[in-house]
mmCIF file of C-alpha atoms in Angstrom:
data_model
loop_
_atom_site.group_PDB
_atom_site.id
_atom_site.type_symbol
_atom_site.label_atom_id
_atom_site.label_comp_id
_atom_site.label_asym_id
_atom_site.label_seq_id
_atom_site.Cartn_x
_atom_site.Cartn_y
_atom_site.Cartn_z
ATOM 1 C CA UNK R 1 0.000 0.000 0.000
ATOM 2 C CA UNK R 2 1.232 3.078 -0.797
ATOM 3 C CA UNK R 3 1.451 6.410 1.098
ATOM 4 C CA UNK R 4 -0.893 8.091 -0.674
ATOM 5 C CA UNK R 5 -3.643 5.629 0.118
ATOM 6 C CA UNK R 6 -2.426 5.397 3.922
ATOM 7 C CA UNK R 7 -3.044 9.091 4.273
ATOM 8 C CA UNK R 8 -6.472 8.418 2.668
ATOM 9 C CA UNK R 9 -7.286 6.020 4.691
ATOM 10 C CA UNK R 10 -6.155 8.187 7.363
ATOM 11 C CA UNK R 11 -8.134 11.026 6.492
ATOM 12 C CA UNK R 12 -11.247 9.223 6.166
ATOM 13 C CA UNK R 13 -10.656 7.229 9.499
ATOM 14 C CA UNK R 14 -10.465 11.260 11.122
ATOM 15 C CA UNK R 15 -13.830 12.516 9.642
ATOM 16 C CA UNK R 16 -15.606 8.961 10.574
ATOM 17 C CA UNK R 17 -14.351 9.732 14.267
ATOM 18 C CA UNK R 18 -15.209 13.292 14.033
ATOM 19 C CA UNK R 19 -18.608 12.563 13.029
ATOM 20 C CA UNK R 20 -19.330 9.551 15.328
ATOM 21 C CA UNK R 21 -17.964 11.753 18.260
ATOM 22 C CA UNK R 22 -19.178 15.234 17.395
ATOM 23 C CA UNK R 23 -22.619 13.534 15.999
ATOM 24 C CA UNK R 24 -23.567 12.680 19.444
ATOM 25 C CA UNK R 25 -22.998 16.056 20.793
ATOM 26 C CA UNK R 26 -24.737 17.681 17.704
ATOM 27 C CA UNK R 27 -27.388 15.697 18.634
ATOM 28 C CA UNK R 28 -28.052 16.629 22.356
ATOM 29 C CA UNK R 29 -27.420 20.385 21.290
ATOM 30 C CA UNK R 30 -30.447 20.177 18.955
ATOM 31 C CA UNK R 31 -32.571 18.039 21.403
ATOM 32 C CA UNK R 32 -32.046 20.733 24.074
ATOM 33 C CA UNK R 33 -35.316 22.376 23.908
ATOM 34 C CA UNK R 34 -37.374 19.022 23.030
ATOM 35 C CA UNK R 35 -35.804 16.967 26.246
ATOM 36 C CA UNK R 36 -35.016 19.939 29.035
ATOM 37 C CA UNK R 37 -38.219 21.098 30.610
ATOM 38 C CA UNK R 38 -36.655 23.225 32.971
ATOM 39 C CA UNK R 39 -33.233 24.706 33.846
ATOM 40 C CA UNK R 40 -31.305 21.641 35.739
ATOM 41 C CA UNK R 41 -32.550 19.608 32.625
ATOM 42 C CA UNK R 42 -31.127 21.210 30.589
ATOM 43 C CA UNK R 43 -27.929 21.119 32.592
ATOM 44 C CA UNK R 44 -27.990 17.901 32.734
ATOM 45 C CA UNK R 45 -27.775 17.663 28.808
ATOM 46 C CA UNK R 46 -25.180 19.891 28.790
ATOM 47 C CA UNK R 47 -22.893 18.258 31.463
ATOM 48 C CA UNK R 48 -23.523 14.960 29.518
ATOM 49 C CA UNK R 49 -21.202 16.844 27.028
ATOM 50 C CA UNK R 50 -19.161 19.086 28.911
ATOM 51 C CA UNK R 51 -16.143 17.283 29.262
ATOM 52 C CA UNK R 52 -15.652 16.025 26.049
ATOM 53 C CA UNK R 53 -17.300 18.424 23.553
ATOM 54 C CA UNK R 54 -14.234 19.864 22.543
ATOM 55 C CA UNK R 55 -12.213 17.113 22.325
ATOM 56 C CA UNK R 56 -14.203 16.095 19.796
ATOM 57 C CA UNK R 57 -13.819 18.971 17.871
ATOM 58 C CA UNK R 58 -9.803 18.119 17.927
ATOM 59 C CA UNK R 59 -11.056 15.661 15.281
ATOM 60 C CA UNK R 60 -11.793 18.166 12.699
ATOM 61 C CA UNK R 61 -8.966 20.178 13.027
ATOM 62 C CA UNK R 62 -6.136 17.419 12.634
ATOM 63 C CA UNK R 63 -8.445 16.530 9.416
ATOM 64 C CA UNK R 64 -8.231 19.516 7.811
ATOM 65 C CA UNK R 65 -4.863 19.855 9.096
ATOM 66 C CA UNK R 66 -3.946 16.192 7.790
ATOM 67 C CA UNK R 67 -5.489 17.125 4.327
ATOM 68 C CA UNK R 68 -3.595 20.446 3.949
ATOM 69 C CA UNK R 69 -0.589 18.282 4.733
ATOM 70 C CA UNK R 70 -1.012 15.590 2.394
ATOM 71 C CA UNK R 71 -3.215 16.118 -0.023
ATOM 72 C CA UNK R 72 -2.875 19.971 -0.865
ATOM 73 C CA UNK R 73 -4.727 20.293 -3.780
ATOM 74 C CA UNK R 74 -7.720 18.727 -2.363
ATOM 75 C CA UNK R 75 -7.900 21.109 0.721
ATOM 76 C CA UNK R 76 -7.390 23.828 -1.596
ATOM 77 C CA UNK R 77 -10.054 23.342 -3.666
ATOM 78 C CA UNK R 78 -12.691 21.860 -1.062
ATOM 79 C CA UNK R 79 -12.455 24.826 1.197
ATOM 80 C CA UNK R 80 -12.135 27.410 -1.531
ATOM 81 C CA UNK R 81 -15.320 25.625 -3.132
ATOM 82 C CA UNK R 82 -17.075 25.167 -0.037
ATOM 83 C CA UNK R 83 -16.102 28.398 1.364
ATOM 84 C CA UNK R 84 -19.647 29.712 2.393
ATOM 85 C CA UNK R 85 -20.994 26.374 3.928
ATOM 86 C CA UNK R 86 -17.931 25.852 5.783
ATOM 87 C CA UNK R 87 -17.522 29.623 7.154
ATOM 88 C CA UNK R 88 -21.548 28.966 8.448
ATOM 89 C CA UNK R 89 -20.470 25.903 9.989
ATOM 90 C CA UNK R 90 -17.402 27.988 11.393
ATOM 91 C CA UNK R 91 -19.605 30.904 13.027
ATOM 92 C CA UNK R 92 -22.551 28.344 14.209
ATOM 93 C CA UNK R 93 -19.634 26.605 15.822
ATOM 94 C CA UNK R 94 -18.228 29.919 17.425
ATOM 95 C CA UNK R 95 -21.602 30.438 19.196
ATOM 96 C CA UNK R 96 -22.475 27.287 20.353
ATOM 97 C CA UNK R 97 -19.164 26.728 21.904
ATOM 98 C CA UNK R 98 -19.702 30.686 23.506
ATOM 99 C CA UNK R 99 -22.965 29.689 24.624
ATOM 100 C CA UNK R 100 -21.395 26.743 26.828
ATOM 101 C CA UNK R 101 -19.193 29.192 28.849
ATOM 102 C CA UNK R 102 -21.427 32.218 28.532
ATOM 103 C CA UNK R 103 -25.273 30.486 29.759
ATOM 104 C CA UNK R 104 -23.941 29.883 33.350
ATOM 105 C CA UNK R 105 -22.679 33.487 33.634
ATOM 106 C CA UNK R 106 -26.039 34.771 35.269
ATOM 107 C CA UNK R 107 -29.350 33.492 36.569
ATOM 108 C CA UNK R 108 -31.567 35.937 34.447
ATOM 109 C CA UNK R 109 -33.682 33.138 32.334
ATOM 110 C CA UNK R 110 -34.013 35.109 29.063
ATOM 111 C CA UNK R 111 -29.983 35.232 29.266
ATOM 112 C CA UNK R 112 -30.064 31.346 29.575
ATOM 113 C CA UNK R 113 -32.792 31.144 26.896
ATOM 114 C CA UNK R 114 -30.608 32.977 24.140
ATOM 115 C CA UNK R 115 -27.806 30.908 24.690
ATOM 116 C CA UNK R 116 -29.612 27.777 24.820
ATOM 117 C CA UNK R 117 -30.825 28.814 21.522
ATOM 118 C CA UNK R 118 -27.614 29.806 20.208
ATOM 119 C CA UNK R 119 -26.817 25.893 21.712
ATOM 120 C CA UNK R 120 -29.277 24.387 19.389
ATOM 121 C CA UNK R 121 -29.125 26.563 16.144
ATOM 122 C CA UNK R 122 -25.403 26.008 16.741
ATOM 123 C CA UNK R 123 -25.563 22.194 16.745
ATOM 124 C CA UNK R 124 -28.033 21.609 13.990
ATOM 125 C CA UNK R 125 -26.845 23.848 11.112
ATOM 126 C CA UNK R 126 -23.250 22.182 10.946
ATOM 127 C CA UNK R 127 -25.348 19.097 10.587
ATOM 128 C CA UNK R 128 -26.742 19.559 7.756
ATOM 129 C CA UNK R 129 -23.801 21.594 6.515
ATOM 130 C CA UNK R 130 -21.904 18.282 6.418
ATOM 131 C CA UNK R 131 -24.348 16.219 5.334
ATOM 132 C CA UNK R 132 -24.452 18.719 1.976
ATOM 133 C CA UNK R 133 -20.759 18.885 1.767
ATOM 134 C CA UNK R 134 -20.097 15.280 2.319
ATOM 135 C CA UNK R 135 -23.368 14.715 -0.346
ATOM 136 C CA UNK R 136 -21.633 16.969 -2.842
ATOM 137 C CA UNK R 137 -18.162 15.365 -2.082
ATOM 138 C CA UNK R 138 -19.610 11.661 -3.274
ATOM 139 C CA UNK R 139 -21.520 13.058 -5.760
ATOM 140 C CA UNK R 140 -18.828 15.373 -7.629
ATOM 141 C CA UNK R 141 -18.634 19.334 -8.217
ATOM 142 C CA UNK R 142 -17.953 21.077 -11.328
ATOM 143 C CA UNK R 143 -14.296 21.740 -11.316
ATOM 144 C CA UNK R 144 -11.824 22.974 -14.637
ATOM 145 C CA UNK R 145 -9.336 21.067 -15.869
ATOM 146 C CA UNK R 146 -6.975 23.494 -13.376
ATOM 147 C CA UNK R 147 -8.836 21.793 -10.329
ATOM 148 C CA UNK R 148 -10.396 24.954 -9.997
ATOM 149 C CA UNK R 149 -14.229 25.177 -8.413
ATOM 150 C CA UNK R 150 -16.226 26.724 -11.036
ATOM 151 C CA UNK R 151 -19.824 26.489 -9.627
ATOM 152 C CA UNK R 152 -21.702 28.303 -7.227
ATOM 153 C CA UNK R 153 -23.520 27.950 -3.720
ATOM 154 C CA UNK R 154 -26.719 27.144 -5.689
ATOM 155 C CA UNK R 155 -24.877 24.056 -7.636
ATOM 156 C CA UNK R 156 -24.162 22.325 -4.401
ATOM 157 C CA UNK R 157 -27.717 22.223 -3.430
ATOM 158 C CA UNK R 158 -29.731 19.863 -5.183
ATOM 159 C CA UNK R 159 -31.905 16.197 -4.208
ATOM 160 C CA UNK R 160 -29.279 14.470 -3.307
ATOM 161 C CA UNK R 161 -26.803 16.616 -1.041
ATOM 162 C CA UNK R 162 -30.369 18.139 0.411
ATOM 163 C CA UNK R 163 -31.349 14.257 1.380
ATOM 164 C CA UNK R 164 -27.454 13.989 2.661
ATOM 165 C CA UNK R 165 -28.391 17.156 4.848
ATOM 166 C CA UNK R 166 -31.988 15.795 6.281
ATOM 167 C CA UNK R 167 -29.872 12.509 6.860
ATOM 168 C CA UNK R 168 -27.066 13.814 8.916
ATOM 169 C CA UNK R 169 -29.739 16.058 10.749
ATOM 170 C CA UNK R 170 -31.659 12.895 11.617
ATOM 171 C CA UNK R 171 -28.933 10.577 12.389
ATOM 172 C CA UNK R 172 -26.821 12.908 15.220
ATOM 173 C CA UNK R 173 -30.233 13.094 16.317
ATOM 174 C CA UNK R 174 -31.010 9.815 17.200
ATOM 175 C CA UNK R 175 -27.680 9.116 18.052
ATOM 176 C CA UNK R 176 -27.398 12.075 20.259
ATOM 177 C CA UNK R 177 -30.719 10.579 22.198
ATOM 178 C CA UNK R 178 -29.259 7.348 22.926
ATOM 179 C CA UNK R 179 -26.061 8.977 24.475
ATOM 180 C CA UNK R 180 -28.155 11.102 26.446
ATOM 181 C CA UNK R 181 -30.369 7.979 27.270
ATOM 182 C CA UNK R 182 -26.890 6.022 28.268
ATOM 183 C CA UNK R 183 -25.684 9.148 30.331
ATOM 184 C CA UNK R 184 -28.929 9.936 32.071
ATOM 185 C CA UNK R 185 -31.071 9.345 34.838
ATOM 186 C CA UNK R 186 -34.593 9.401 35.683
ATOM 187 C CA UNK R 187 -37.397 11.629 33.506
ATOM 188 C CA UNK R 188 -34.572 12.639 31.259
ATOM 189 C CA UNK R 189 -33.387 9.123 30.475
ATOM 190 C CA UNK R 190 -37.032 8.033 29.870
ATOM 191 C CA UNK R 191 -37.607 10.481 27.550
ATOM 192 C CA UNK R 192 -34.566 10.226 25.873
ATOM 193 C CA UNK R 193 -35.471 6.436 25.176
ATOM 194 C CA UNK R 194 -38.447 7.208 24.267
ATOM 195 C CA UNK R 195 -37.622 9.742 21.585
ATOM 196 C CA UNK R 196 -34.522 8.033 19.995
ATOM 197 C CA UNK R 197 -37.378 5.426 19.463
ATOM 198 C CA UNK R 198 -39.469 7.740 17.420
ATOM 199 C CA UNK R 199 -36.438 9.824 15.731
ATOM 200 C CA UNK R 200 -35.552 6.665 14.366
ATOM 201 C CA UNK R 201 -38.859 6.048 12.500
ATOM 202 C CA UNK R 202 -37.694 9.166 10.391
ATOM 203 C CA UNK R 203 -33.956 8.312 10.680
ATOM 204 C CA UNK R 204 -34.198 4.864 9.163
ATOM 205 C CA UNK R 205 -35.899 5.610 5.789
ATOM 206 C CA UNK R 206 -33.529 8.720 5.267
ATOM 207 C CA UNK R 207 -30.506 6.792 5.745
ATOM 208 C CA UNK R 208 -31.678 3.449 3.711
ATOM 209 C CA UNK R 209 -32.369 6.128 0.903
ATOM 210 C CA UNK R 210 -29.372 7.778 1.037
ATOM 211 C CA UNK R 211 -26.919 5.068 0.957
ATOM 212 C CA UNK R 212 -29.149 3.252 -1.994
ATOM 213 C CA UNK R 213 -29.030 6.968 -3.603
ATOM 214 C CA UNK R 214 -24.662 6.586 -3.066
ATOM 215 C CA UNK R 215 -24.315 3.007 -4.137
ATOM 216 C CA UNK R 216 -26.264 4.159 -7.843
ATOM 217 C CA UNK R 217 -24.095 7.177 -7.834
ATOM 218 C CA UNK R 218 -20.968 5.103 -7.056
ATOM 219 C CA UNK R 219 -20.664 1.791 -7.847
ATOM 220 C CA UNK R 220 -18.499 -0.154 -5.823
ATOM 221 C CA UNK R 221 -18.528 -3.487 -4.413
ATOM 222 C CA UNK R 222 -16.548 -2.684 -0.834
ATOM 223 C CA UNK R 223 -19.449 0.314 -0.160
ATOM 224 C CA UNK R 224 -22.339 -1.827 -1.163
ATOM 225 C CA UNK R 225 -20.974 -4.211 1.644
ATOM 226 C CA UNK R 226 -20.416 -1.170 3.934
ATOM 227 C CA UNK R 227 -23.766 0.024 2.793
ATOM 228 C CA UNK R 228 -25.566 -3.037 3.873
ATOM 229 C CA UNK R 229 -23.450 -3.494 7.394
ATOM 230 C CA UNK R 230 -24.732 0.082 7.880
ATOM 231 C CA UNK R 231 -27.954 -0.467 7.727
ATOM 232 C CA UNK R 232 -27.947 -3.602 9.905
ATOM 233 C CA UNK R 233 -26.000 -1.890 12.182
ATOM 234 C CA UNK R 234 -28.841 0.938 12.525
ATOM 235 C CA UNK R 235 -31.628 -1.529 12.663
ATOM 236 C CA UNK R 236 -29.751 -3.259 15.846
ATOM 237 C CA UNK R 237 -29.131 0.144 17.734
ATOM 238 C CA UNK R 238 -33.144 1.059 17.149
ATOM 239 C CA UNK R 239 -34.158 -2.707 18.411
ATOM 240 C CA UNK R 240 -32.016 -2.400 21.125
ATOM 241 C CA UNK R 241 -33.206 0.409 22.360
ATOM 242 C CA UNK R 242 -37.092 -0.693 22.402
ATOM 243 C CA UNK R 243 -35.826 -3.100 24.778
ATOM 244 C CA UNK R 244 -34.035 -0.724 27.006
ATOM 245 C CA UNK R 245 -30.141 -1.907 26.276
ATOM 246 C CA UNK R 246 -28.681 1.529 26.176
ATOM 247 C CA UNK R 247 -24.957 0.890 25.400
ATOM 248 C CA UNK R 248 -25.964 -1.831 22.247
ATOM 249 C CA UNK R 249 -28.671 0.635 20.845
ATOM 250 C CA UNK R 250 -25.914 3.817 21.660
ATOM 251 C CA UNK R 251 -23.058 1.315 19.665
ATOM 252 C CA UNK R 252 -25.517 0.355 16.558
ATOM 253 C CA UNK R 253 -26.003 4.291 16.010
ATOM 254 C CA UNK R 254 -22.123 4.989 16.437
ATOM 255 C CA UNK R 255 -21.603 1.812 14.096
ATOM 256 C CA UNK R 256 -23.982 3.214 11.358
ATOM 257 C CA UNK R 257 -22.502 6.557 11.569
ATOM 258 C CA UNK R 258 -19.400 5.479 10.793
ATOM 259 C CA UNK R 259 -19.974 3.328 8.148
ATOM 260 C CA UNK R 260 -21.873 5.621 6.661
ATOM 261 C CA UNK R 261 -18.587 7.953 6.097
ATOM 262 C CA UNK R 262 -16.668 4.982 5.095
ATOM 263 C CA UNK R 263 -19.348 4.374 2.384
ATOM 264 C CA UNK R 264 -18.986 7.728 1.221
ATOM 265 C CA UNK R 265 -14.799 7.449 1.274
ATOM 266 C CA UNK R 266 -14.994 4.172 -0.063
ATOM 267 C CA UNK R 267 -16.977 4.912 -3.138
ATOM 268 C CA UNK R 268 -15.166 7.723 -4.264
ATOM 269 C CA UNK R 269 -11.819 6.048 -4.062
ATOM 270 C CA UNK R 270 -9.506 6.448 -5.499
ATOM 271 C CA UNK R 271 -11.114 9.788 -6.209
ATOM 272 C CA UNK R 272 -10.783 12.297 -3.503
ATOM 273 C CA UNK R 273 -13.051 15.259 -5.326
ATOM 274 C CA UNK R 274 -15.133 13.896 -8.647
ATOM 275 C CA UNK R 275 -15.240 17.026 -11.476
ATOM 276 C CA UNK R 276 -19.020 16.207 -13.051
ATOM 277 C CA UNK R 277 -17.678 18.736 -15.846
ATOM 278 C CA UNK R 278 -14.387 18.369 -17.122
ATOM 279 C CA UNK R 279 -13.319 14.304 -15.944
ATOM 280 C CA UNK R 280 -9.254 16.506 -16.590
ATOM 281 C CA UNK R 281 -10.122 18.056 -13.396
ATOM 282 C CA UNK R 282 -11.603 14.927 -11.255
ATOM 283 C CA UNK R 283 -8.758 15.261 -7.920
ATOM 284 C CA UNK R 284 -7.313 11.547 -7.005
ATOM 285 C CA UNK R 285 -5.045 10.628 -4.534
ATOM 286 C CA UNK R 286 -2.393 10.766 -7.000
ATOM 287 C CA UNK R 287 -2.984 14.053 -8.688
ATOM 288 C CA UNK R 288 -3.864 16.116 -5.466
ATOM 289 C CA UNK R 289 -1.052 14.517 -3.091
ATOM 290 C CA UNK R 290 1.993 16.034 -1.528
ATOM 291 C CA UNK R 291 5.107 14.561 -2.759
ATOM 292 C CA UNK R 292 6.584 11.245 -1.088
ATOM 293 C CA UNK R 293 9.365 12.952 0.756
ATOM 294 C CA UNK R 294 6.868 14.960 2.257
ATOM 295 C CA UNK R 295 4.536 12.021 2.766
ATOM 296 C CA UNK R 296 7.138 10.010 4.603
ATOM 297 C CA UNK R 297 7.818 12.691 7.147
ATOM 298 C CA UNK R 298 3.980 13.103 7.948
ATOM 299 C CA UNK R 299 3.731 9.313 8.539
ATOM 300 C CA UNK R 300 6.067 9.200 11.279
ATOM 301 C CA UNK R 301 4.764 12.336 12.925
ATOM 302 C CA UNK R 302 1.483 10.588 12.432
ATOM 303 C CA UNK R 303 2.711 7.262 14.027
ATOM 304 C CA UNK R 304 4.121 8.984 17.231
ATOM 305 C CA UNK R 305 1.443 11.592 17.774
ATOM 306 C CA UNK R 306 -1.905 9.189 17.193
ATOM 307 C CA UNK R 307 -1.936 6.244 19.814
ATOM 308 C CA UNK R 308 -0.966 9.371 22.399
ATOM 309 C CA UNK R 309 -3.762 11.492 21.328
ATOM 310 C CA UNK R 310 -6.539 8.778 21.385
ATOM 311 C CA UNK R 311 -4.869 6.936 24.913
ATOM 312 C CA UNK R 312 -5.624 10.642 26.496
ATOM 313 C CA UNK R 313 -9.595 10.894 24.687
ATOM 314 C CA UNK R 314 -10.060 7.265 25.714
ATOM 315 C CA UNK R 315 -9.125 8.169 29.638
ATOM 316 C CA UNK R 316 -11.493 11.387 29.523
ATOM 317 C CA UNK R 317 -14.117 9.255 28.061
ATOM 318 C CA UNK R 318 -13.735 6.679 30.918
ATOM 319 C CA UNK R 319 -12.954 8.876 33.651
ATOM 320 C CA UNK R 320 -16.190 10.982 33.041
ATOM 321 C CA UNK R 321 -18.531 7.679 32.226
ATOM 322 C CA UNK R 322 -20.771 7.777 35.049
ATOM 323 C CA UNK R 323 -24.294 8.673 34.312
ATOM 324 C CA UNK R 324 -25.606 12.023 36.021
ATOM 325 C CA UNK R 325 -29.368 13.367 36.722
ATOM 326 C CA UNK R 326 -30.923 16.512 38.224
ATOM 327 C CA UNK R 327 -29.854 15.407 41.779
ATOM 328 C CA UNK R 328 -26.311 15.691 40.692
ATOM 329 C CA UNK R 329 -27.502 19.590 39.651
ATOM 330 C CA UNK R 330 -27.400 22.157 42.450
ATOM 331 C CA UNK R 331 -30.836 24.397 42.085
ATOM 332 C CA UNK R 332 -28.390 27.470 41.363
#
């Protein structure tokens, strides 16, 4: 295997964890109004992801920092040709990680209010900001035979990367109810349960569609067999939780999540950005990579740095595992 397709394979295994991790935390951000009925609720669903939130977001910064790395041309043109979705997701993300630090700062509840607002507009627009962007990624962008972006904000909106947007939306939602359900205790873990159970009756059909929608976009055998283990995978989660087992239904959704990604990596390889104009300007991992010298170094950084990075997010994932409810919440 070459370099270039271990730093593919890297970059792909990044986003999957980004969006597996940072899914679940979407997810209780945009459930915040539907699940916290009163103040120390909603503290509760915040603690759930205090400790860990930005962790998560670590994720998307070594990918993008990865991709500039190794695949230049790639990062150049995906964030010069996503440049408005991704500067949303940027400024959603600024105020929903303000409105963490800044809701506690006094007891007036309109104060709260706006920045549990801010919490939940900031959670669900990256959502479907990725959804679109992965969507368009799969299903290719105009680009000239310079690798250049030559569309506009309206071309990347269209059936499918709109369905790719609903589905992401959907998914971190359910997934982001069984988390809270495994993290919970009392009211706010029954109604967690209870509302993963009906997210998924929208969550199901939007994801079956979408991956069918991928595999006739992309055919390819490995990501019709990811495609089918996804699906499975989200079937399990959703029967487990009718039956109350909160860790196997809160593994099936971070299961499907992740496969879904690798779908999407898998059928585009060895394609990193599809051109649906000029096939001159389709970006592979040959034409958009960094040169092997350059390569070479990365992977040994890469080598070092990784197994410390996820030993330290494993022990802040076990050390704050315990579940918490509104008696762990002091009334002010």
């Amino acid at each position: 295997m070459d370099l270039t397709t271990v730093w593919f394979l890297l970059i792909a295994v990044l986003f999957t964890g980004y969006f597996i991790l940072e899914g679940f935390d979407f997810g209780v951000g945009i459930l915040l109004p539907a699940l916290g009925r009163d103040d120390r609720e909603r503290r509760v669903l915040i603690n759930t992801i205090g400790p860990v939130w930005d962790g998560n977001e670590v994720w998307l910064i070594t990918a993008a920092g990865a991709m500039f790395a190794a695949f230049p041309e790639w990062y150049a043109t995906l964030f010069s040709g996503f440049y408005l979705p991704l500067l949303l997701i940027l400024i959603a993300l600024i105020f929903r990680n303000v409105a963490f630090e800044y809701r506690h700062k006094r007891p007036d509840a309109a104060w709260k209010a706006r920045w549990d607002t801010a919490i939940t507009v900031g959670s669900a627009v990256p959502a479907v900001a990725w959804g679109v962007i992965l969507a368009n990624i799969v299903h290719g962008v105009p680009l000239s035979a310079d690798h250049e972006y030559t569309g506009d904000l309206l071309a990347a909106l269209h059936p499918y990367t709109l369905l790719g947007g609903a589905t992401f939306l959907a998914l971190f939602a359910t997934h982001g109810a069984l988390f809270l359900a495994l993290k919970t205790t009392g009211d706010v873990r029954e109604r967690a349960n209870q509302l993963a159970g009906r997210l998924g009756m929208v969550t199901f059909p939007l994801t079956a569609v979408f991956l069918a929608w991928t595999l006739d976009l992309r055919q390819n055998p490995a990501a019709v067999a990811l495609t089918l283990l996804a699906i499975l995978a989200l079937v399990a989660g959703l029967a487990a939780n009718r039956v109350r087992r909160e860790g196997w239904a809160f593994t099936g959704t971070t299961v499907a999540t992740g496969l879904l990604v690798a779908t999407a990596f898998t059928a585009i390889f060895p394609d990193v950005l599809p051109s649906t104009t000029d096939p001159a300007g389709t970006l592979t991992t040959t034409n958009a990579a960094a040169s092997g010298y350059t390569l070479g170094i990365l992977t040994w950084i890469a080598a070092f740095c990784t197994p410390v990075v996820l030993a330290y997010q494993a022990w802040t994932y076990w050390v704050f595992r315990r579940r918490i409810g509104v008696a762990n919440i002091p009334t002010d």
